[in-house]
Short mmCIF file of C-alpha atoms and ligand atoms in Angstrom, two decimals:
data_model
loop_
_atom_site.label_atom_id
_atom_site.label_comp_id
_atom_site.label_asym_id
_atom_site.label_seq_id
_atom_site.Cartn_x
_atom_site.Cartn_y
_atom_site.Cartn_z
CA MET A 7 -81.55 57.91 20.08
CA SER A 8 -83.92 55.13 19.07
CA VAL A 9 -87.65 55.84 18.63
CA VAL A 10 -88.83 58.51 21.10
CA TYR A 11 -92.51 58.24 21.99
CA PRO A 12 -94.57 61.30 21.00
CA LYS A 13 -95.97 62.50 24.35
CA VAL A 14 -93.60 64.07 26.85
CA PHE A 15 -94.22 65.04 30.45
CA PHE A 16 -93.03 68.63 30.75
CA GLY A 17 -93.51 70.79 33.86
CA ASP A 18 -96.77 69.44 35.20
CA ARG A 19 -98.51 67.94 32.18
CA LEU A 20 -98.17 65.89 29.04
CA VAL A 21 -97.50 67.71 25.79
CA ASN A 22 -96.40 66.80 22.28
CA LYS A 23 -92.65 66.33 21.94
CA SER A 24 -92.39 69.45 19.77
CA GLU A 25 -93.86 71.57 22.61
CA ALA A 26 -91.49 70.25 25.29
CA VAL A 27 -88.77 72.82 24.68
CA LEU A 28 -86.32 74.87 26.71
CA GLY A 29 -85.49 78.34 25.44
CA VAL A 30 -82.03 79.40 24.33
CA THR A 31 -82.00 81.83 27.26
CA SER A 32 -82.69 79.11 29.87
CA SER A 33 -79.90 78.41 32.38
CA ALA A 34 -80.36 74.71 31.64
CA VAL A 35 -79.16 75.39 28.10
CA LEU A 36 -76.62 78.10 28.91
CA TYR A 37 -74.81 76.35 31.76
CA GLY A 38 -75.75 72.66 31.48
CA LEU A 39 -77.77 73.10 34.67
CA SER A 40 -79.98 70.04 34.46
CA ILE A 41 -79.82 66.76 36.32
CA TYR A 42 -81.21 63.43 35.16
CA THR A 43 -81.60 59.72 35.46
CA VAL A 44 -82.57 57.00 32.97
CA PHE A 45 -84.46 53.91 34.06
CA TYR A 46 -85.55 50.73 32.31
CA LEU A 47 -89.06 49.34 31.95
CA SER A 48 -89.81 45.93 30.52
CA TRP A 49 -93.09 45.51 28.68
CA SER A 50 -95.35 42.44 28.71
CA ALA A 51 -99.05 41.65 28.54
CA LYS A 52 -99.16 42.25 32.32
CA GLY A 53 -97.94 45.84 31.98
CA TYR A 54 -94.66 47.68 32.49
CA ARG A 55 -92.07 46.82 35.12
CA ALA A 56 -89.83 49.73 36.11
CA PHE A 57 -86.48 48.53 37.44
CA ARG A 58 -85.45 50.04 40.80
CA LEU A 59 -87.55 53.13 40.29
CA ALA A 60 -87.31 54.22 43.92
CA ASP A 61 -83.50 54.13 43.67
CA HIS A 62 -83.59 56.26 40.55
CA TRP A 63 -85.87 58.72 42.30
CA GLN A 64 -83.50 58.81 45.27
CA ARG A 65 -80.49 59.49 43.05
CA LEU A 66 -82.35 62.22 41.19
CA SER A 67 -83.26 63.86 44.52
CA ASP A 68 -79.67 63.45 45.71
CA SER A 69 -78.40 65.06 42.49
CA ALA A 70 -80.77 67.98 43.13
CA ARG A 71 -79.44 68.35 46.67
CA ILE A 72 -75.80 68.12 45.59
CA VAL A 73 -76.17 70.67 42.81
CA GLY A 74 -78.25 72.96 45.02
CA PHE A 75 -81.65 72.78 43.29
CA ASN A 76 -83.43 73.43 46.60
CA SER A 77 -86.81 74.07 44.93
CA PHE A 78 -86.99 70.45 43.78
CA GLU A 79 -88.09 68.86 47.05
CA LYS A 80 -90.66 71.63 47.60
CA HIS A 81 -92.52 70.64 44.43
CA TRP A 82 -91.76 66.97 43.89
CA ASN A 83 -91.97 63.76 45.85
CA TYR A 84 -91.89 60.07 45.00
CA PRO A 85 -95.67 59.45 44.74
CA LYS A 86 -96.03 62.46 42.43
CA PHE A 87 -93.10 61.22 40.35
CA GLU A 88 -94.68 57.75 40.08
CA GLN A 89 -97.93 59.37 38.93
CA ALA A 90 -96.06 61.28 36.22
CA VAL A 91 -94.46 58.02 35.01
CA LYS A 92 -97.89 56.37 35.01
CA LYS A 93 -99.39 59.19 32.92
CA LEU A 94 -96.51 59.04 30.44
CA LEU A 95 -97.04 55.30 29.97
CA ALA A 96 -100.82 55.59 29.71
CA GLU A 97 -100.61 58.32 27.09
CA ASN A 98 -97.91 56.69 24.90
CA GLN A 99 -98.68 53.00 25.52
CA PRO A 100 -95.31 51.85 24.17
CA LYS A 101 -95.35 48.30 22.85
CA SER A 102 -91.71 47.55 23.60
CA ASP A 103 -89.20 47.61 26.43
CA ILE A 104 -88.31 51.23 27.01
CA PHE A 105 -86.04 53.64 28.81
CA ILE A 106 -87.46 56.74 30.45
CA ARG A 107 -85.23 59.75 30.86
CA ALA A 108 -86.28 61.96 33.78
CA SER A 109 -84.59 65.36 33.92
CA VAL A 110 -84.87 68.42 36.12
CA HIS A 111 -83.94 71.61 34.31
CA LEU A 112 -83.09 74.92 35.89
CA ASN A 113 -85.46 76.83 33.67
CA ALA A 114 -84.76 80.48 34.43
CA GLU A 115 -83.28 83.43 32.56
CA LEU A 116 -80.27 84.54 34.53
CA ALA A 117 -77.10 86.41 33.84
CA GLY A 118 -74.61 84.08 35.48
CA PRO A 119 -74.93 80.59 36.93
CA ARG A 120 -76.89 80.14 40.20
CA THR A 121 -79.02 77.31 41.55
CA LYS A 122 -80.97 78.35 44.65
CA ASP A 123 -84.69 79.30 44.86
CA LEU A 124 -85.15 79.15 41.12
CA PRO A 125 -87.83 77.59 38.89
CA LEU A 126 -87.28 73.98 37.89
CA THR A 127 -88.97 72.02 35.12
CA LEU A 128 -89.26 68.25 35.28
CA SER A 129 -89.37 66.38 31.99
CA LEU A 130 -89.94 62.70 31.25
CA PHE A 131 -89.79 61.03 27.90
CA ALA A 132 -89.80 57.40 26.82
CA TYR A 133 -87.75 55.79 24.07
CA GLU A 134 -87.08 52.28 22.83
CA ALA A 135 -84.59 50.38 24.98
CA GLN A 136 -81.65 49.85 22.63
CA PRO A 137 -78.37 48.96 24.37
CA ILE A 138 -75.62 51.57 23.97
CA LEU A 139 -72.87 48.94 23.79
CA PRO A 140 -72.63 45.73 21.72
CA LEU A 141 -73.79 43.03 24.15
CA GLU A 142 -71.76 40.35 22.37
CA GLY A 143 -68.45 42.06 23.16
CA THR A 144 -67.33 45.64 23.62
CA ARG A 145 -64.01 47.16 22.50
CA LEU A 146 -62.66 49.99 24.60
CA LYS A 147 -59.94 52.59 24.44
CA THR A 148 -58.42 54.36 27.41
CA SER A 149 -59.07 58.04 26.96
CA VAL A 150 -56.55 60.86 27.05
CA TRP A 151 -59.22 62.77 29.02
CA ARG A 152 -59.48 62.17 32.77
CA ARG A 153 -62.79 61.63 34.59
CA VAL A 154 -63.82 64.95 36.05
CA SER A 155 -63.09 64.72 39.76
CA ASP A 156 -65.61 64.86 42.57
CA GLN A 157 -63.93 68.07 43.73
CA SER A 158 -64.72 69.73 40.40
CA ILE A 159 -68.14 68.40 39.38
CA PRO A 160 -69.69 65.96 41.87
CA ALA A 161 -69.32 62.46 40.44
CA ARG A 162 -72.26 60.94 42.29
CA ALA A 163 -74.70 63.47 40.85
CA LYS A 164 -75.90 63.05 37.29
CA ILE A 165 -75.41 66.58 36.02
CA ASN A 166 -75.95 67.21 32.31
CA GLY A 167 -73.03 69.63 32.03
CA ALA A 168 -70.63 66.98 33.30
CA TYR A 169 -71.38 64.85 30.24
CA VAL A 170 -69.12 67.07 28.13
CA ASN A 171 -66.38 65.02 29.80
CA SER A 172 -68.05 61.78 28.63
CA ALA A 173 -68.62 63.19 25.14
CA LEU A 174 -64.96 64.13 24.69
CA ALA A 175 -63.79 60.69 25.73
CA LYS A 176 -66.46 58.71 23.88
CA GLN A 177 -66.00 60.63 20.61
CA GLU A 178 -62.25 60.10 20.80
CA ALA A 179 -62.87 56.34 21.16
CA LEU A 180 -65.48 56.23 18.38
CA SER A 181 -63.26 58.19 16.02
CA GLU A 182 -60.57 55.58 16.53
CA GLY A 183 -62.93 52.71 15.80
CA TYR A 184 -63.74 51.59 19.36
CA ASP A 185 -67.18 51.19 20.95
CA ASP A 186 -66.51 53.30 24.04
CA CYS A 187 -63.81 54.66 26.30
CA ILE A 188 -62.31 54.02 29.72
CA LEU A 189 -61.84 57.13 31.78
CA LEU A 190 -59.13 57.16 34.41
CA ASP A 191 -59.44 59.34 37.49
CA GLU A 192 -57.00 62.18 38.17
CA GLU A 193 -54.64 59.75 39.91
CA GLY A 194 -54.61 57.38 36.94
CA HIS A 195 -56.86 54.71 38.41
CA VAL A 196 -59.68 53.21 36.40
CA SER A 197 -62.92 55.11 36.93
CA GLU A 198 -65.62 54.04 34.45
CA LEU A 199 -66.84 54.19 30.83
CA SER A 200 -68.61 57.21 29.32
CA ALA A 201 -71.97 56.09 30.71
CA ALA A 202 -71.44 52.76 32.45
CA ASN A 203 -69.54 51.27 35.37
CA ILE A 204 -66.84 48.65 34.99
CA PHE A 205 -66.11 45.31 36.66
CA ILE A 206 -63.23 42.89 36.22
CA VAL A 207 -62.76 39.28 37.35
CA ARG A 208 -59.43 38.07 38.66
CA ALA A 209 -58.90 34.62 40.15
CA GLY A 210 -62.64 34.13 40.58
CA LYS A 211 -63.18 37.43 42.40
CA LEU A 212 -65.21 40.33 41.14
CA ILE A 213 -63.55 43.74 41.44
CA THR A 214 -64.91 47.20 40.68
CA PRO A 215 -63.40 50.65 41.33
CA GLY A 216 -64.52 52.18 44.62
CA VAL A 217 -66.60 55.34 44.42
CA GLU A 218 -63.53 57.34 45.46
CA SER A 219 -62.37 56.79 41.86
CA ASP A 220 -64.89 59.48 40.85
CA ASN A 221 -67.34 57.15 39.13
CA LEU A 222 -71.10 57.41 39.28
CA GLU A 223 -72.78 55.42 42.05
CA GLY A 224 -74.51 53.30 39.43
CA ILE A 225 -77.72 51.53 40.37
CA ASN A 226 -76.76 48.53 38.25
CA ARG A 227 -73.28 48.57 39.78
CA ARG A 228 -74.90 48.09 43.18
CA THR A 229 -77.25 45.47 41.72
CA ILE A 230 -74.31 43.48 40.32
CA ILE A 231 -72.50 43.57 43.66
CA GLU A 232 -75.63 42.28 45.40
CA LEU A 233 -76.19 39.57 42.78
CA ALA A 234 -72.57 38.43 42.99
CA GLN A 235 -72.78 38.12 46.75
CA GLU A 236 -75.96 36.07 46.44
CA ALA A 237 -74.23 33.81 43.89
CA GLY A 238 -71.30 33.24 46.26
CA VAL A 239 -68.84 35.37 44.24
CA GLU A 240 -66.75 37.70 46.36
CA ALA A 241 -67.22 41.33 45.23
CA ILE A 242 -64.49 43.82 46.09
CA GLU A 243 -64.62 47.61 45.71
CA ARG A 244 -61.10 49.02 45.42
CA SER A 245 -58.97 51.08 43.09
CA ILE A 246 -57.87 49.37 39.89
CA ASP A 247 -54.74 50.16 37.88
CA LEU A 248 -54.98 50.30 34.10
CA THR A 249 -52.53 47.44 33.74
CA GLU A 250 -54.79 45.30 35.92
CA LEU A 251 -57.46 45.60 33.23
CA TYR A 252 -55.05 44.20 30.68
CA ILE A 253 -54.53 41.02 32.68
CA ALA A 254 -58.12 40.55 33.86
CA ASP A 255 -59.66 37.11 33.26
CA GLU A 256 -62.97 38.77 32.43
CA ALA A 257 -64.30 42.32 32.27
CA PHE A 258 -67.73 43.81 31.71
CA ALA A 259 -69.53 47.11 31.74
CA CYS A 260 -72.89 47.66 33.39
CA GLY A 261 -75.52 50.35 33.49
CA THR A 262 -79.14 50.99 32.64
CA SER A 263 -78.46 51.55 28.94
CA ALA A 264 -75.38 49.29 28.79
CA PHE A 265 -77.13 46.35 30.57
CA VAL A 266 -74.26 43.89 31.23
CA SER A 267 -71.87 44.14 28.29
CA PRO A 268 -68.86 41.83 28.17
CA ILE A 269 -65.62 43.66 27.35
CA CYS A 270 -63.54 41.73 24.84
CA GLU A 271 -60.74 44.19 24.10
CA ILE A 272 -59.04 47.16 25.77
CA ASP A 273 -56.42 49.27 23.96
CA ARG A 274 -56.09 46.51 21.35
CA ARG A 275 -55.30 43.92 24.00
CA LEU A 276 -57.53 40.88 24.09
CA ILE A 277 -59.34 40.29 27.40
CA SER A 278 -61.52 37.40 26.28
CA GLN A 279 -63.01 36.40 22.95
CA LYS A 280 -66.47 35.98 24.48
CA ALA A 281 -68.19 36.48 27.84
CA GLY A 282 -66.45 34.56 30.64
CA PRO A 283 -68.31 32.30 33.09
CA ILE A 284 -68.81 34.85 35.90
CA THR A 285 -69.86 37.57 33.44
CA LYS A 286 -72.36 35.16 31.86
CA ARG A 287 -73.79 34.18 35.23
CA LEU A 288 -74.23 37.76 36.35
CA GLN A 289 -75.58 38.83 32.97
CA ALA A 290 -78.25 36.11 33.19
CA ARG A 291 -79.20 37.03 36.75
CA HIS A 292 -79.31 40.72 35.88
CA ARG A 293 -81.64 39.93 32.96
CA GLN A 294 -83.86 37.93 35.31
CA CYS A 295 -84.05 40.93 37.63
CA LEU A 296 -85.14 43.19 34.76
CA SER A 297 -87.97 40.84 33.85
CA GLY A 298 -89.06 40.43 37.47
CA GLU A 299 -88.18 36.70 37.67
CA LEU A 300 -85.57 37.45 40.31
CA HIS A 301 -86.01 40.08 43.03
CA PRO A 302 -89.53 41.09 42.02
CA GLU A 303 -89.40 43.60 44.88
CA TRP A 304 -87.04 45.70 42.72
CA ASN A 305 -89.73 46.20 40.11
CA ASN A 306 -92.71 48.56 40.15
CA LEU A 307 -95.57 47.27 38.09
CA PHE A 308 -97.57 49.80 36.08
CA VAL A 309 -100.73 48.39 34.51
N1 PMP B 1325 -71.63 55.97 34.94
C1 PMP B 1325 -72.10 56.98 34.20
C2 PMP B 1325 -71.22 58.16 33.94
C3 PMP B 1325 -73.40 56.94 33.69
O1 PMP B 1325 -73.89 57.94 32.96
C4 PMP B 1325 -74.19 55.79 33.94
C5 PMP B 1325 -75.58 55.69 33.36
N2 PMP B 1325 -76.53 56.23 34.20
C6 PMP B 1325 -73.66 54.76 34.73
C7 PMP B 1325 -72.36 54.88 35.21
C8 PMP B 1325 -74.50 53.57 35.12
O2 PMP B 1325 -75.44 53.97 36.09
P1 PMP B 1325 -76.82 53.20 36.27
O3 PMP B 1325 -76.49 51.78 36.54
O4 PMP B 1325 -77.45 53.85 37.45
O5 PMP B 1325 -77.59 53.38 35.02
#
């Protein structure tokens, strides 16, 4: 991870990073029972703009509901969450664009995994916003691992334990000299990357796997669909075969930490040497949204 800022929100207050720790006996550590989201904030002289913060809050709450962390809504709500973000920014005063990772940990000592009526600890930390994929062109490998299905670990919740699946696939790709992986769903359709959604362009139309392909309901995925529609590009959500990727005119990945990353190669097959025209257009519009030039209503300003 790039530079992590020294003050961390942990429980109900800010502490030094070294004090924000979960014990080895905590269920969060033992069973991967934490949920999270990561959101982007751009920094300028005017302050920090958090991109689609309310949507991130909603997904975090939804993840809590799906996984059965019923204590979460009793103790947390959106205004309180915003206040915690504000305190984190005020204390650290980062002088760069940042990501904030917000997690909810099931912080109890239990013999055996359970989720209901148990103590939860919220943590927030900020780190420098470095993209996780090369923005000039990403090389991908289809993984031998399949995306864990919604029937096994809910795909639309961001559950820490589920990221073992991403780690297996990403490490396999890295070890073979690629930047990231493509995970197929159990039926062999394209699902997503290790931590980003995928889009292709065919005959001028934008296509992305539907959420029934067990991908995360990405906030940037939705943003891209909305931006495409506004730009007059038809956006279709449907299942995609692997071989369709190989013959795509353009392909790109998107996500908070992936931004919009053009995909140049998949399984050693060339997709396009550089970003294609639709990718470029959407990449530019997405960037404008992050800086508040476009859709300022998607940004929360913290001064
Ligand atoms: N899929 C997975 C598995 C992810 O971890 C992420 C990153 N949060 C995404 C897609 C992209 O989601 P978002 O646009 O909400 O960041």
